[in-house]
PDB file of C-alpha atoms in Angstrom:
ATOM      1  CA  MET A   1      42.256 -86.494-138.702  1.00  0.00           C
ATOM      2  CA  LEU A   2      44.400 -86.036-135.782  1.00  0.00           C
ATOM      3  CA  GLU A   3      42.514 -84.784-132.294  1.00  0.00           C
ATOM      4  CA  ILE A   4      44.605 -83.315-129.535  1.00  0.00           C
ATOM      5  CA  LYS A   5      42.603 -81.746-126.658  1.00  0.00           C
ATOM      6  CA  ASP A   6      40.000 -79.433-128.050  1.00  0.00           C
ATOM      7  CA  LYS A   7      41.999 -78.698-131.457  1.00  0.00           C
ATOM      8  CA  LYS A   8      41.554 -81.003-134.720  1.00  0.00           C
ATOM      9  CA  TYR A   9      44.494 -81.556-137.534  1.00  0.00           C
ATOM     10  CA  ASP A  10      44.651 -82.432-140.921  1.00  0.00           C
ATOM     11  CA  VAL A  11      47.950 -84.640-141.432  1.00  0.00           C
ATOM     12  CA  ILE A  12      49.132 -84.507-144.692  1.00  0.00           C
ATOM     13  CA  ILE A  13      51.970 -87.572-145.055  1.00  0.00           C
ATOM     14  CA  GLU A  14      54.635 -86.704-148.187  1.00  0.00           C
ATOM     15  CA  ARG A  15      57.240 -89.568-148.962  1.00  0.00           C
ATOM     16  CA  LYS A  16      61.015 -89.177-150.973  1.00  0.00           C
ATOM     17  CA  ARG A  17      63.953 -90.454-151.029  1.00  0.00           C
ATOM     18  CA  ILE A  18      65.457 -89.286-147.221  1.00  0.00           C
ATOM     19  CA  ARG A  19      66.532 -91.124-144.141  1.00  0.00           C
ATOM     20  CA  ASN A  20      64.828 -89.183-141.541  1.00  0.00           C
ATOM     21  CA  ILE A  21      60.895 -88.352-140.663  1.00  0.00           C
ATOM     22  CA  TYR A  22      60.275 -84.387-140.413  1.00  0.00           C
ATOM     23  CA  LEU A  23      57.177 -83.294-138.796  1.00  0.00           C
ATOM     24  CA  ARG A  24      55.821 -79.488-139.363  1.00  0.00           C
ATOM     25  CA  VAL A  25      52.769 -77.509-138.414  1.00  0.00           C
ATOM     26  CA  GLU A  26      51.359 -75.280-140.379  1.00  0.00           C
ATOM     27  CA  ASP A  27      47.882 -73.499-140.592  1.00  0.00           C
ATOM     28  CA  GLY A  28      46.517 -76.160-138.604  1.00  0.00           C
ATOM     29  CA  THR A  29      47.702 -78.864-140.859  1.00  0.00           C
ATOM     30  CA  VAL A  30      50.488 -81.257-139.408  1.00  0.00           C
ATOM     31  CA  LYS A  31      52.714 -82.203-142.961  1.00  0.00           C
ATOM     32  CA  VAL A  32      54.723 -85.379-142.496  1.00  0.00           C
ATOM     33  CA  THR A  33      57.869 -85.848-144.549  1.00  0.00           C
ATOM     34  CA  CYS A  34      59.586 -89.558-144.306  1.00  0.00           C
ATOM     35  CA  PRO A  35      61.215 -91.954-146.168  1.00  0.00           C
ATOM     36  CA  LYS A  36      59.335 -94.324-149.034  1.00  0.00           C
ATOM     37  CA  TYR A  37      59.408 -97.309-147.013  1.00  0.00           C
ATOM     38  CA  VAL A  38      57.829 -96.239-143.538  1.00  0.00           C
ATOM     39  CA  SER A  39      54.360 -97.436-143.009  1.00  0.00           C
ATOM     40  CA  ASP A  40      51.579 -95.544-142.168  1.00  0.00           C
ATOM     41  CA  ILE A  41      51.455 -97.367-138.644  1.00  0.00           C
ATOM     42  CA  GLU A  42      54.944 -96.225-138.211  1.00  0.00           C
ATOM     43  CA  ILE A  43      54.197 -92.751-139.321  1.00  0.00           C
ATOM     44  CA  TYR A  44      51.181 -92.056-136.792  1.00  0.00           C
ATOM     45  CA  LYS A  45      52.587 -93.700-133.808  1.00  0.00           C
ATOM     46  CA  PHE A  46      55.652 -91.351-134.612  1.00  0.00           C
ATOM     47  CA  ILE A  47      53.087 -88.669-134.592  1.00  0.00           C
ATOM     48  CA  ASP A  48      51.251 -89.512-131.544  1.00  0.00           C
ATOM     49  CA  SER A  49      54.419 -89.789-129.799  1.00  0.00           C
ATOM     50  CA  LYS A  50      54.999 -86.076-130.918  1.00  0.00           C
ATOM     51  CA  ARG A  51      51.421 -84.758-129.311  1.00  0.00           C
ATOM     52  CA  LYS A  52      52.725 -82.307-126.781  1.00  0.00           C
ATOM     53  CA  TRP A  53      55.048 -80.654-129.151  1.00  0.00           C
ATOM     54  CA  ILE A  54      52.186 -80.457-131.949  1.00  0.00           C
ATOM     55  CA  TYR A  55      49.703 -79.040-129.626  1.00  0.00           C
ATOM     56  CA  ASN A  56      52.510 -76.232-128.225  1.00  0.00           C
ATOM     57  CA  CYS A  57      53.552 -75.320-131.633  1.00  0.00           C
ATOM     58  CA  SER A  58      50.012 -74.484-132.690  1.00  0.00           C
ATOM     59  CA  ASN A  59      49.473 -72.558-129.652  1.00  0.00           C
ATOM     60  CA  ARG A  60      53.010 -70.159-130.775  1.00  0.00           C
ATOM     61  CA  GLN A  61      51.343 -70.052-134.474  1.00  0.00           C
ATOM     62  CA  ARG A  62      48.416 -68.529-133.060  1.00  0.00           C
ATOM     63  CA  GLY A  63      49.968 -66.276-131.232  1.00  0.00           C
ATOM     64  CA  GLU A  64      52.020 -65.273-133.776  1.00  0.00           C
ATOM     65  CA  SER A  65      49.111 -64.167-135.671  1.00  0.00           C
ATOM     66  CA  LYS A  66      48.275 -61.569-133.229  1.00  0.00           C
ATOM     67  CA  LEU A  67      51.185 -59.639-134.147  1.00  0.00           C
ATOM     68  CA  LEU A  68      51.762 -58.709-137.860  1.00  0.00           C
ATOM     69  CA  ILE A  69      49.313 -59.927-140.078  1.00  0.00           C
ATOM     70  CA  GLY A  70      49.643 -58.280-144.128  1.00  0.00           C
ATOM     71  CA  ASP A  71      49.683 -54.763-144.007  1.00  0.00           C
ATOM     72  CA  SER A  72      48.136 -54.653-140.175  1.00  0.00           C
ATOM     73  CA  ILE A  73      50.402 -54.476-137.063  1.00  0.00           C
ATOM     74  CA  TYR A  74      48.985 -55.223-133.520  1.00  0.00           C
ATOM     75  CA  TYR A  75      49.727 -52.766-130.465  1.00  0.00           C
ATOM     76  CA  LYS A  76      48.618 -52.884-127.078  1.00  0.00           C
ATOM     77  CA  GLY A  77      46.313 -55.153-128.153  1.00  0.00           C
ATOM     78  CA  ARG A  78      44.421 -52.852-130.861  1.00  0.00           C
ATOM     79  CA  LYS A  79      44.581 -53.652-134.371  1.00  0.00           C
ATOM     80  CA  TYR A  80      46.261 -50.773-136.801  1.00  0.00           C
ATOM     81  CA  LYS A  81      46.779 -50.621-140.055  1.00  0.00           C
ATOM     82  CA  LEU A  82      50.840 -50.762-140.903  1.00  0.00           C
ATOM     83  CA  VAL A  83      52.377 -48.036-143.304  1.00  0.00           C
ATOM     84  CA  ILE A  84      56.084 -48.364-144.220  1.00  0.00           C
ATOM     85  CA  LEU A  85      57.921 -45.388-145.547  1.00  0.00           C
ATOM     86  CA  LYS A  86      61.573 -44.705-146.186  1.00  0.00           C
ATOM     87  CA  GLY A  87      63.113 -42.146-143.907  1.00  0.00           C
ATOM     88  CA  ILE A  88      65.023 -41.754-140.322  1.00  0.00           C
ATOM     89  CA  ASN A  89      64.102 -44.878-138.344  1.00  0.00           C
ATOM     90  CA  ASN A  90      60.712 -43.575-136.282  1.00  0.00           C
ATOM     91  CA  VAL A  91      57.370 -45.210-134.992  1.00  0.00           C
ATOM     92  CA  LYS A  92      54.135 -42.732-134.793  1.00  0.00           C
ATOM     93  CA  VAL A  93      50.879 -43.932-133.874  1.00  0.00           C
ATOM     94  CA  ASP A  94      47.876 -42.563-135.178  1.00  0.00           C
ATOM     95  CA  ASP A  95      44.372 -43.176-134.065  1.00  0.00           C
ATOM     96  CA  ASP A  96      43.980 -46.100-136.779  1.00  0.00           C
ATOM     97  CA  ALA A  97      47.569 -46.359-138.147  1.00  0.00           C
ATOM     98  CA  ILE A  98      51.305 -46.855-136.975  1.00  0.00           C
ATOM     99  CA  TYR A  99      53.555 -45.049-139.502  1.00  0.00           C
ATOM    100  CA  ILE A 100      57.027 -46.638-139.431  1.00  0.00           C
ATOM    101  CA  ARG A 101      60.120 -45.144-140.970  1.00  0.00           C
ATOM    102  CA  CYS A 102      63.111 -46.910-141.944  1.00  0.00           C
ATOM    103  CA  LYS A 103      66.197 -46.628-144.319  1.00  0.00           C
ATOM    104  CA  THR A 104      64.955 -49.422-146.900  1.00  0.00           C
ATOM    105  CA  GLY A 105      61.271 -48.499-146.463  1.00  0.00           C
ATOM    106  CA  GLU A 106      60.621 -53.009-146.366  1.00  0.00           C
ATOM    107  CA  LEU A 107      58.990 -55.033-143.782  1.00  0.00           C
ATOM    108  CA  LYS A 108      61.831 -56.742-142.345  1.00  0.00           C
ATOM    109  CA  GLU A 109      63.791 -53.271-141.353  1.00  0.00           C
ATOM    110  CA  ALA A 110      60.679 -51.742-140.413  1.00  0.00           C
ATOM    111  CA  THR A 111      59.427 -54.698-137.822  1.00  0.00           C
ATOM    112  CA  LYS A 112      63.289 -53.848-136.017  1.00  0.00           C
ATOM    113  CA  VAL A 113      62.377 -50.281-135.762  1.00  0.00           C
ATOM    114  CA  PHE A 114      59.157 -51.200-134.518  1.00  0.00           C
ATOM    115  CA  TYR A 115      60.472 -53.640-131.854  1.00  0.00           C
ATOM    116  CA  GLU A 116      63.256 -51.119-130.992  1.00  0.00           C
ATOM    117  CA  TYR A 117      60.089 -48.613-130.177  1.00  0.00           C
ATOM    118  CA  GLY A 118      58.329 -51.550-128.346  1.00  0.00           C
ATOM    119  CA  LYS A 119      61.333 -52.070-125.978  1.00  0.00           C
ATOM    120  CA  LYS A 120      61.104 -48.588-124.579  1.00  0.00           C
ATOM    121  CA  ILE A 121      57.566 -49.004-124.403  1.00  0.00           C
ATOM    122  CA  ILE A 122      57.630 -51.822-122.196  1.00  0.00           C
ATOM    123  CA  LEU A 123      60.534 -50.734-119.742  1.00  0.00           C
ATOM    124  CA  GLU A 124      58.612 -47.881-119.581  1.00  0.00           C
ATOM    125  CA  TYR A 125      55.466 -49.630-118.709  1.00  0.00           C
ATOM    126  CA  VAL A 126      57.408 -52.160-116.206  1.00  0.00           C
ATOM    127  CA  ASN A 127      59.246 -48.787-114.480  1.00  0.00           C
ATOM    128  CA  ASN A 128      55.428 -47.545-113.827  1.00  0.00           C
ATOM    129  CA  ASN A 129      54.033 -50.519-112.478  1.00  0.00           C
ATOM    130  CA  GLN A 130      56.769 -52.752-110.389  1.00  0.00           C
ATOM    131  CA  ASP A 131      56.370 -51.470-107.384  1.00  0.00           C
ATOM    132  CA  LYS A 132      52.826 -52.675-106.464  1.00  0.00           C
ATOM    133  CA  TYR A 133      53.844 -56.286-106.809  1.00  0.00           C
ATOM    134  CA  LEU A 134      57.530 -55.511-105.430  1.00  0.00           C
ATOM    135  CA  LYS A 135      55.718 -54.249-102.273  1.00  0.00           C
ATOM    136  CA  VAL A 136      53.978 -57.979-102.496  1.00  0.00           C
ATOM    137  CA  LEU A 137      57.422 -59.327-102.363  1.00  0.00           C
ATOM    138  CA  GLU A 138      58.624 -57.806 -99.311  1.00  0.00           C
ATOM    139  CA  ASP A 139      56.280 -59.602 -97.235  1.00  0.00           C
ATOM    140  CA  TYR A 140      58.637 -63.186 -98.849  1.00  0.00           C
ATOM    141  CA  GLY A 141      61.868 -61.397 -98.020  1.00  0.00           C
ATOM    142  CA  TYR A 142      62.445 -59.760-101.644  1.00  0.00           C
ATOM    143  CA  ASN A 143      63.771 -56.637-100.751  1.00  0.00           C
ATOM    144  CA  GLN A 144      65.667 -55.263-104.548  1.00  0.00           C
ATOM    145  CA  LYS A 145      64.536 -54.507-107.860  1.00  0.00           C
ATOM    146  CA  PRO A 146      65.535 -56.076-110.904  1.00  0.00           C
ATOM    147  CA  ILE A 147      67.325 -55.592-113.604  1.00  0.00           C
ATOM    148  CA  TYR A 148      65.322 -55.602-117.048  1.00  0.00           C
ATOM    149  CA  ASN A 149      66.053 -56.608-120.441  1.00  0.00           C
ATOM    150  CA  VAL A 150      63.455 -56.995-123.363  1.00  0.00           C
ATOM    151  CA  LYS A 151      64.568 -58.813-126.067  1.00  0.00           C
ATOM    152  CA  TYR A 152      63.321 -60.846-128.942  1.00  0.00           C
ATOM    153  CA  LEU A 153      62.122 -64.092-126.870  1.00  0.00           C
ATOM    154  CA  LYS A 154      60.451 -66.378-129.736  1.00  0.00           C
ATOM    155  CA  SER A 155      59.874 -69.047-127.429  1.00  0.00           C
ATOM    156  CA  MET A 156      58.779 -67.522-124.189  1.00  0.00           C
ATOM    157  CA  TRP A 157      57.168 -64.110-122.619  1.00  0.00           C
ATOM    158  CA  GLY A 158      59.472 -64.121-120.402  1.00  0.00           C
ATOM    159  CA  CYS A 159      62.333 -65.373-117.541  1.00  0.00           C
ATOM    160  CA  CYS A 160      64.079 -64.721-114.572  1.00  0.00           C
ATOM    161  CA  TYR A 161      67.715 -65.252-113.334  1.00  0.00           C
ATOM    162  CA  ASN A 162      67.479 -65.528-109.284  1.00  0.00           C
ATOM    163  CA  GLN A 163      71.326 -65.380-109.244  1.00  0.00           C
ATOM    164  CA  ARG A 164      71.591 -62.743-111.297  1.00  0.00           C
ATOM    165  CA  ASN A 165      68.524 -60.829-110.266  1.00  0.00           C
ATOM    166  CA  THR A 166      67.529 -60.228-113.851  1.00  0.00           C
ATOM    167  CA  VAL A 167      64.116 -60.499-115.308  1.00  0.00           C
ATOM    168  CA  ASN A 168      63.874 -60.874-119.338  1.00  0.00           C
ATOM    169  CA  LEU A 169      60.706 -60.111-121.278  1.00  0.00           C
ATOM    170  CA  SER A 170      59.402 -60.277-124.513  1.00  0.00           C
ATOM    171  CA  VAL A 171      59.224 -57.361-126.632  1.00  0.00           C
ATOM    172  CA  ARG A 172      56.574 -59.195-128.484  1.00  0.00           C
ATOM    173  CA  LEU A 173      54.241 -58.584-125.832  1.00  0.00           C
ATOM    174  CA  VAL A 174      54.183 -54.848-127.240  1.00  0.00           C
ATOM    175  CA  HIS A 175      51.525 -56.116-129.447  1.00  0.00           C
ATOM    176  CA  PHE A 176      48.441 -57.431-126.786  1.00  0.00           C
ATOM    177  CA  ASP A 177      47.139 -55.429-123.936  1.00  0.00           C
ATOM    178  CA  PRO A 178      49.164 -54.227-121.749  1.00  0.00           C
ATOM    179  CA  ILE A 179      47.385 -56.606-118.714  1.00  0.00           C
ATOM    180  CA  CYS A 180      49.194 -59.006-120.480  1.00  0.00           C
ATOM    181  CA  LEU A 181      52.342 -57.482-119.944  1.00  0.00           C
ATOM    182  CA  ASP A 182      51.000 -57.058-116.283  1.00  0.00           C
ATOM    183  CA  ALA A 183      50.576 -60.654-116.019  1.00  0.00           C
ATOM    184  CA  ILE A 184      53.923 -61.813-117.540  1.00  0.00           C
ATOM    185  CA  LEU A 185      55.557 -59.336-114.821  1.00  0.00           C
ATOM    186  CA  TRP A 186      53.551 -60.362-112.013  1.00  0.00           C
ATOM    187  CA  HIS A 187      54.464 -64.018-113.158  1.00  0.00           C
ATOM    188  CA  GLU A 188      58.865 -63.475-113.601  1.00  0.00           C
ATOM    189  CA  LEU A 189      58.567 -61.479-110.018  1.00  0.00           C
ATOM    190  CA  LEU A 190      57.137 -63.987-108.241  1.00  0.00           C
ATOM    191  CA  HIS A 191      59.983 -66.428-109.247  1.00  0.00           C
ATOM    192  CA  PHE A 192      62.674 -64.917-107.078  1.00  0.00           C
ATOM    193  CA  VAL A 193      60.825 -66.086-103.719  1.00  0.00           C
ATOM    194  CA  ILE A 194      58.869 -69.032-105.516  1.00  0.00           C
ATOM    195  CA  PRO A 195      61.130 -70.590-108.396  1.00  0.00           C
ATOM    196  CA  ASN A 196      58.592 -73.255-109.267  1.00  0.00           C
ATOM    197  CA  HIS A 197      55.097 -73.410-110.152  1.00  0.00           C
ATOM    198  CA  SER A 198      54.184 -75.433-107.546  1.00  0.00           C
ATOM    199  CA  LYS A 199      50.624 -75.166-106.109  1.00  0.00           C
ATOM    200  CA  ARG A 200      52.051 -72.831-103.627  1.00  0.00           C
ATOM    201  CA  TYR A 201      53.146 -70.374-106.816  1.00  0.00           C
ATOM    202  CA  HIS A 202      49.875 -70.154-108.400  1.00  0.00           C
ATOM    203  CA  ASN A 203      47.948 -69.936-105.299  1.00  0.00           C
ATOM    204  CA  VAL A 204      49.970 -66.203-104.511  1.00  0.00           C
ATOM    205  CA  ILE A 205      50.162 -65.468-108.330  1.00  0.00           C
ATOM    206  CA  ASN A 206      46.056 -66.174-108.108  1.00  0.00           C
ATOM    207  CA  SER A 207      45.291 -64.177-104.961  1.00  0.00           C
ATOM    208  CA  HIS A 208      47.203 -61.171-106.375  1.00  0.00           C
ATOM    209  CA  MET A 209      45.549 -61.332-109.673  1.00  0.00           C
ATOM    210  CA  SER A 210      42.614 -62.865-109.562  1.00  0.00           C
ATOM    211  CA  ASN A 211      42.184 -63.137-113.511  1.00  0.00           C
ATOM    212  CA  TYR A 212      46.068 -63.950-113.736  1.00  0.00           C
ATOM    213  CA  ASN A 213      44.678 -67.575-116.140  1.00  0.00           C
ATOM    214  CA  GLU A 214      42.313 -65.604-118.113  1.00  0.00           C
ATOM    215  CA  ILE A 215      44.861 -63.114-119.157  1.00  0.00           C
ATOM    216  CA  ILE A 216      47.637 -65.403-120.055  1.00  0.00           C
ATOM    217  CA  LYS A 217      45.135 -67.461-122.568  1.00  0.00           C
ATOM    218  CA  THR A 218      45.166 -64.137-124.707  1.00  0.00           C
ATOM    219  CA  LEU A 219      48.605 -64.556-125.359  1.00  0.00           C
ATOM    220  CA  PHE A 220      47.994 -68.116-127.092  1.00  0.00           C
TER     221      PHE A 220
END
């Protein structure tokens, strides 16, 4: 049993005729595949050196569980029944179900259609909510409106490029309550005036969004 911070992981070791040690995390279990000659002591030293990666990987997987789950899908923080049909690409959100039409009628294609729909939802939200933060940034000397790109970012929720005046947002945010998108938007916009995660950065971000830390936790 491996314990990292507040989480416990079962450890499964499999020895094979290979040259390197491989590590993966699946459903709260750390799985190690290694050469036959590697001792348990060496394996656990290797695992110990990867503690931070294991913890972050586990968090990402928990986040993924809030997206697509079998025949269900999360949209704006609510869980809906997912119905996939053949037809012209289209997304319809009903009271308790989301209907996705696509050419193949398969989940992979339906996911693409849903995320194209999600890009529009996110951009609409950003356009309606950015001004309250841009007005704050004016006091710090930032007087522009950035360019927004919504993409499928798997390892992050957003990023900004100061020199290009561009903010990238993950389309996966469409699965969560809009307040999460709001927090990521504010997080990235603030980087235009404070490009690091210093104490000053966190003081400013929390002074204008007092529940920022609690919101961010819901993404993991």
